[in-house]
Short mmCIF file of C-alpha atoms in Angstrom, two decimals:
data_model
loop_
_atom_site.label_atom_id
_atom_site.label_comp_id
_atom_site.label_asym_id
_atom_site.label_seq_id
_atom_site.Cartn_x
_atom_site.Cartn_y
_atom_site.Cartn_z
CA VAL A 1 123.46 87.79 134.00
CA VAL A 2 125.96 85.32 132.58
CA ARG A 3 129.47 86.57 131.53
CA LYS A 4 131.21 84.56 128.72
CA LYS A 5 134.70 85.11 127.40
CA LYS A 6 134.89 85.00 123.66
CA SER A 7 137.63 86.51 121.49
CA GLY A 8 138.63 89.19 123.80
CA TYR A 9 134.95 90.28 124.66
CA ASP A 10 132.64 89.64 127.54
CA LEU A 11 129.43 88.82 125.85
CA LEU A 12 126.56 89.49 128.46
CA GLU A 13 123.39 87.57 128.07
CA SER A 14 120.83 89.37 130.18
CA SER A 15 117.82 87.22 130.94
CA SER A 16 114.62 88.75 132.29
CA SER A 17 112.46 86.87 134.89
CA ASP A 18 110.53 85.22 132.09
CA GLY A 19 113.51 83.72 130.60
CA ILE A 20 113.87 85.97 127.52
CA THR A 21 117.39 86.68 126.41
CA LYS A 22 118.15 90.22 125.69
CA ILE A 23 120.89 91.39 123.43
CA ALA A 24 123.84 92.88 125.15
CA ASP A 25 127.56 92.94 124.55
CA VAL A 26 130.15 94.64 126.55
CA SER A 27 133.84 95.10 125.25
CA THR A 28 136.82 94.39 127.30
CA THR A 29 139.14 95.82 124.93
CA ALA A 30 139.55 98.71 122.63
CA THR A 31 140.60 96.98 119.53
CA ASN A 32 138.04 96.36 116.97
CA ASN A 33 135.48 97.04 119.63
CA HIS A 34 132.60 98.40 117.52
CA SER A 35 132.78 96.23 114.64
CA SER A 36 132.86 93.03 116.69
CA SER A 37 129.96 94.29 118.82
CA PHE A 38 127.87 95.27 115.69
CA ARG A 39 128.61 91.73 114.17
CA HIS A 40 127.15 90.22 117.39
CA VAL A 41 124.26 92.49 117.48
CA PHE A 42 123.42 91.87 113.94
CA VAL A 43 123.56 88.24 113.90
CA GLN A 44 121.75 87.97 117.35
CA THR A 45 118.92 90.31 115.93
CA CYS A 46 118.51 88.80 112.56
CA TRP A 47 119.01 84.98 113.44
CA ASN A 48 119.99 83.96 117.00
CA ASN A 49 116.91 85.48 118.73
CA PRO A 50 113.82 84.07 117.17
CA SER A 51 111.64 86.79 118.63
CA THR A 52 113.62 89.70 117.16
CA ALA A 53 114.08 87.73 113.85
CA VAL A 54 110.27 87.60 113.50
CA ILE A 55 110.19 91.31 114.27
CA CYS A 56 112.57 92.03 111.50
CA GLY A 57 110.33 90.09 109.20
CA GLY A 58 107.23 91.88 110.35
CA GLY A 59 108.73 95.22 109.46
CA LEU A 60 109.82 94.10 106.04
CA LEU A 61 106.18 92.78 105.60
CA ALA A 62 104.77 96.07 106.75
CA ASN A 63 106.61 98.11 104.21
CA LEU A 64 105.97 95.53 101.49
CA VAL A 65 102.21 95.95 102.11
CA THR A 66 102.67 99.81 102.11
CA PHE A 67 104.41 99.81 98.78
CA PHE A 68 101.49 97.67 97.46
CA ALA A 69 98.97 100.40 98.81
CA TRP A 70 100.87 103.30 97.45
CA GLY A 71 102.13 101.59 94.34
CA LEU A 72 100.05 98.85 92.57
CA VAL A 73 96.67 99.91 93.99
CA LEU A 74 97.03 103.43 92.59
CA ILE A 75 98.59 102.45 89.28
CA TRP A 76 95.83 99.71 88.87
CA GLY A 77 93.04 102.28 89.89
CA LYS A 78 94.25 104.70 87.18
CA ARG A 79 94.91 102.34 84.42
CA ASN A 80 92.29 99.68 84.87
CA ALA A 81 89.62 101.37 86.98
CA ASN A 82 89.79 104.76 85.39
CA LEU A 83 89.70 106.66 88.72
CA SER A 84 90.08 110.36 88.56
CA ALA A 85 93.05 112.14 90.04
CA MET A 86 90.90 113.22 93.04
CA GLU A 87 89.77 109.64 93.61
CA LEU A 88 93.40 108.27 93.51
CA ALA A 89 94.46 111.03 95.91
CA THR A 90 91.68 109.92 98.20
CA VAL A 91 92.70 106.22 98.06
CA GLY A 92 96.06 106.89 98.96
CA SER A 93 95.35 109.47 101.74
CA VAL A 94 92.82 107.39 103.71
CA PHE A 95 95.57 104.69 104.05
CA THR A 96 98.07 107.22 105.37
CA MET A 97 95.57 108.99 107.86
CA ALA A 98 94.42 105.60 109.04
CA LYS A 99 97.96 104.39 109.50
CA ALA A 100 98.90 107.55 111.38
CA VAL A 101 95.96 107.63 113.74
CA LEU A 102 96.25 103.87 114.61
CA MET A 103 100.08 104.25 115.33
CA VAL A 104 99.32 106.57 118.24
CA VAL A 105 96.60 104.39 119.42
CA SER A 106 98.20 101.11 119.28
CA GLY A 107 101.46 102.26 120.76
CA TYR A 108 99.58 103.64 123.72
CA VAL A 109 97.46 100.58 124.15
CA SER A 110 100.51 98.19 123.64
CA ASP A 111 102.51 100.11 126.41
CA ARG A 112 99.57 100.13 128.80
CA ARG A 113 98.83 96.37 128.43
CA ARG A 114 102.43 95.57 128.11
CA ASN A 115 101.49 92.96 125.36
CA ARG A 116 103.12 93.34 122.15
CA LYS A 117 101.98 90.21 120.41
CA SER A 118 98.36 90.83 120.74
CA SER A 119 98.52 94.26 119.11
CA LEU A 120 100.75 92.84 116.25
CA VAL A 121 98.34 90.04 115.74
CA PHE A 122 95.41 92.42 115.66
CA GLY A 123 97.13 94.80 113.20
CA PHE A 124 98.04 92.24 110.80
CA CYS A 125 94.82 90.60 110.87
CA LEU A 126 93.24 94.07 110.22
CA THR A 127 95.63 94.16 107.22
CA ILE A 128 94.28 90.89 105.78
CA ILE A 129 90.69 92.17 105.99
CA GLY A 130 91.66 95.32 104.00
CA LEU A 131 93.61 93.33 101.38
CA VAL A 132 90.52 91.02 100.88
CA VAL A 133 88.14 93.94 100.66
CA THR A 134 90.67 95.50 98.08
CA SER A 135 90.73 92.42 95.86
CA LEU A 136 87.01 92.76 95.45
CA ALA A 137 87.70 95.78 93.43
CA ASP A 138 89.04 93.69 90.67
CA HIS A 139 85.89 91.58 90.53
CA SER A 140 83.67 94.56 90.26
CA SER A 141 85.86 96.12 87.58
CA SER A 142 85.67 92.94 85.61
CA SER A 143 81.99 92.64 85.82
CA ALA A 144 81.69 96.06 84.62
CA SER A 145 82.88 95.33 81.20
CA SER A 146 80.14 93.02 80.64
CA GLU A 147 77.34 95.26 81.86
CA GLU A 148 75.23 97.92 79.90
CA GLU A 149 76.81 101.39 79.63
CA GLU A 150 74.38 102.78 82.03
CA ASP A 151 75.63 100.60 84.82
CA ASP A 152 79.32 101.66 84.13
CA ASP A 153 78.91 104.59 86.63
CA ASN A 154 77.65 102.48 89.49
CA HIS A 155 80.36 99.81 88.98
CA HIS A 156 83.06 102.74 88.94
CA LYS A 157 81.68 103.67 92.33
CA LEU A 158 81.56 100.23 93.68
CA VAL A 159 85.40 99.92 92.81
CA TYR A 160 86.20 103.24 94.21
CA LEU A 161 84.50 102.28 97.57
CA TYR A 162 86.21 98.89 97.58
CA LEU A 163 89.56 100.64 97.32
CA VAL A 164 88.75 103.31 99.86
CA TRP A 165 87.45 100.85 102.50
CA GLY A 166 90.53 98.58 101.73
CA GLY A 167 92.73 101.40 102.07
CA ILE A 168 91.31 102.27 105.50
CA PHE A 169 91.59 98.72 106.81
CA ILE A 170 95.12 98.19 105.37
CA GLY A 171 96.32 101.47 106.98
CA SER A 172 94.66 100.85 110.21
CA GLY A 173 96.48 97.33 110.23
CA ILE A 174 99.91 98.59 109.36
CA GLY A 175 99.43 101.42 111.73
CA SER A 176 98.50 99.10 114.61
CA ALA A 177 101.68 97.10 113.98
CA TYR A 178 104.21 99.70 112.94
CA CYS A 179 105.35 101.32 115.96
CA VAL A 180 104.51 98.23 118.26
CA LEU A 181 107.16 96.43 116.14
CA THR A 182 109.81 99.07 117.28
CA GLY A 183 108.67 98.76 120.93
CA ALA A 184 109.05 95.04 120.74
CA MET A 185 112.47 95.26 119.44
CA SER A 186 113.38 97.69 122.21
CA ASP A 187 111.88 95.04 124.70
CA HIS A 188 114.36 92.39 123.57
CA THR A 189 117.41 94.57 123.57
CA SER A 190 119.87 96.09 126.19
CA SER A 191 120.34 99.86 126.53
CA GLN A 192 124.11 99.45 125.38
CA HIS A 193 122.98 98.12 122.09
CA ARG A 194 119.42 99.21 121.61
CA ALA A 195 119.93 101.77 118.69
CA SER A 196 122.18 99.25 116.86
CA ALA A 197 119.49 96.48 117.06
CA ILE A 198 116.77 98.91 115.97
CA GLY A 199 118.93 100.03 113.20
CA VAL A 200 119.09 96.41 111.96
CA TYR A 201 115.41 96.09 112.33
CA LYS A 202 114.86 99.24 110.27
CA LEU A 203 117.36 97.89 107.65
CA TRP A 204 114.89 95.08 107.17
CA ARG A 205 112.00 97.12 107.48
CA ASP A 206 112.87 99.75 104.71
CA LEU A 207 114.04 96.88 102.38
CA GLY A 208 110.42 96.03 102.35
CA TYR A 209 109.72 98.81 99.83
CA ALA A 210 112.37 97.30 97.59
CA VAL A 211 110.96 93.70 98.15
CA GLY A 212 107.53 95.02 97.70
CA GLY A 213 108.12 96.51 94.44
CA LEU A 214 109.95 93.50 92.99
CA LEU A 215 107.57 90.97 94.30
CA THR A 216 104.18 92.59 93.73
CA GLY A 217 105.37 93.53 90.12
CA TRP A 218 106.56 89.94 89.42
CA VAL A 219 103.17 88.44 90.72
CA TYR A 220 100.98 90.91 88.97
CA TYR A 221 102.78 90.89 85.32
CA ASP A 222 104.15 87.62 85.19
CA LEU A 223 102.66 85.06 87.71
CA SER A 224 98.92 86.05 87.67
CA GLY A 225 98.59 87.45 84.18
CA ASN A 226 97.80 91.09 85.18
CA SER A 227 95.38 90.05 87.78
CA PHE A 228 95.00 92.63 90.32
CA GLY A 229 92.71 90.46 92.65
CA THR A 230 95.08 87.41 92.49
CA THR A 231 98.10 89.64 93.49
CA THR A 232 96.33 91.15 96.27
CA LEU A 233 95.18 87.80 97.74
CA VAL A 234 98.74 86.58 97.31
CA VAL A 235 99.79 89.52 99.51
CA ALA A 236 97.08 88.70 101.99
CA GLY A 237 98.24 85.09 102.06
CA MET A 238 101.72 86.12 102.86
CA VAL A 239 100.46 88.31 105.80
CA GLY A 240 98.48 85.35 106.94
CA VAL A 241 101.39 82.96 106.87
CA TYR A 242 103.38 85.71 109.09
CA VAL A 243 100.63 85.96 111.55
CA VAL A 244 100.77 82.14 112.30
CA LEU A 245 104.59 82.46 112.46
CA LEU A 246 104.30 85.40 114.79
CA THR A 247 101.82 83.68 117.04
CA VAL A 248 104.11 80.48 117.29
CA VAL A 249 107.57 82.26 117.47
CA TYR A 250 107.30 85.55 119.17
CA ARG A 251 107.73 85.56 123.18
CA GLU A 252 107.01 88.55 125.28
CA ALA A 253 109.85 90.18 127.15
CA ALA A 254 109.97 92.66 129.91
CA PRO A 255 110.26 96.32 128.56
CA GLY A 256 114.01 97.26 128.04
CA ARG A 257 115.89 99.60 130.30
#
């Protein structure tokens, strides 16, 4: 533990045996204690520590994909694929159920193996597979318009199946990463400021809903000319870039205490 004097504060940089610096900050004065500590934790979480910064990005991306699955997929399914209310409810539900189940499983496995990175990479790779499968629904829907009327029902079922299986894979992928991201953030923070650091992470995570709405809407309506398949593949490409970044940047830390 290295103690540094800075602006009336003792900033503790606690390093684990593998060289990972954890976020810690202990005040030596009462004046402006909380505000200064929070500024330190915020900057350290979002920028100074590459591992926690990439975790924040992962949280934002996870909820961006979640908004896509709950938003654009269902809107497109109703307006362009003519799915019924029950079919739309099923598409939305399989995503949520898969996400819920995989959160429990991946959290347990990640704790047992003490390896956050592999769980995160696995989860986001599953998400990419799900997005690619979902994009195939647009191709099937487009093909249906050029076929004879008697084949419309078969194409409708095919689009529906693509969306259902895509939702299962996307939900499984996001579920595999969701709680592991929080665990990874906890590993990289000390007990004094763990709640603050996780709060910063969840700020970025929940911003993913807003970013997802703006970005997918812009790509779908303005950039791709109302192409659902192109929009889906753009999101898949973003996840792919993140997986590479995660693999290169993130370093494992001993579980926080």
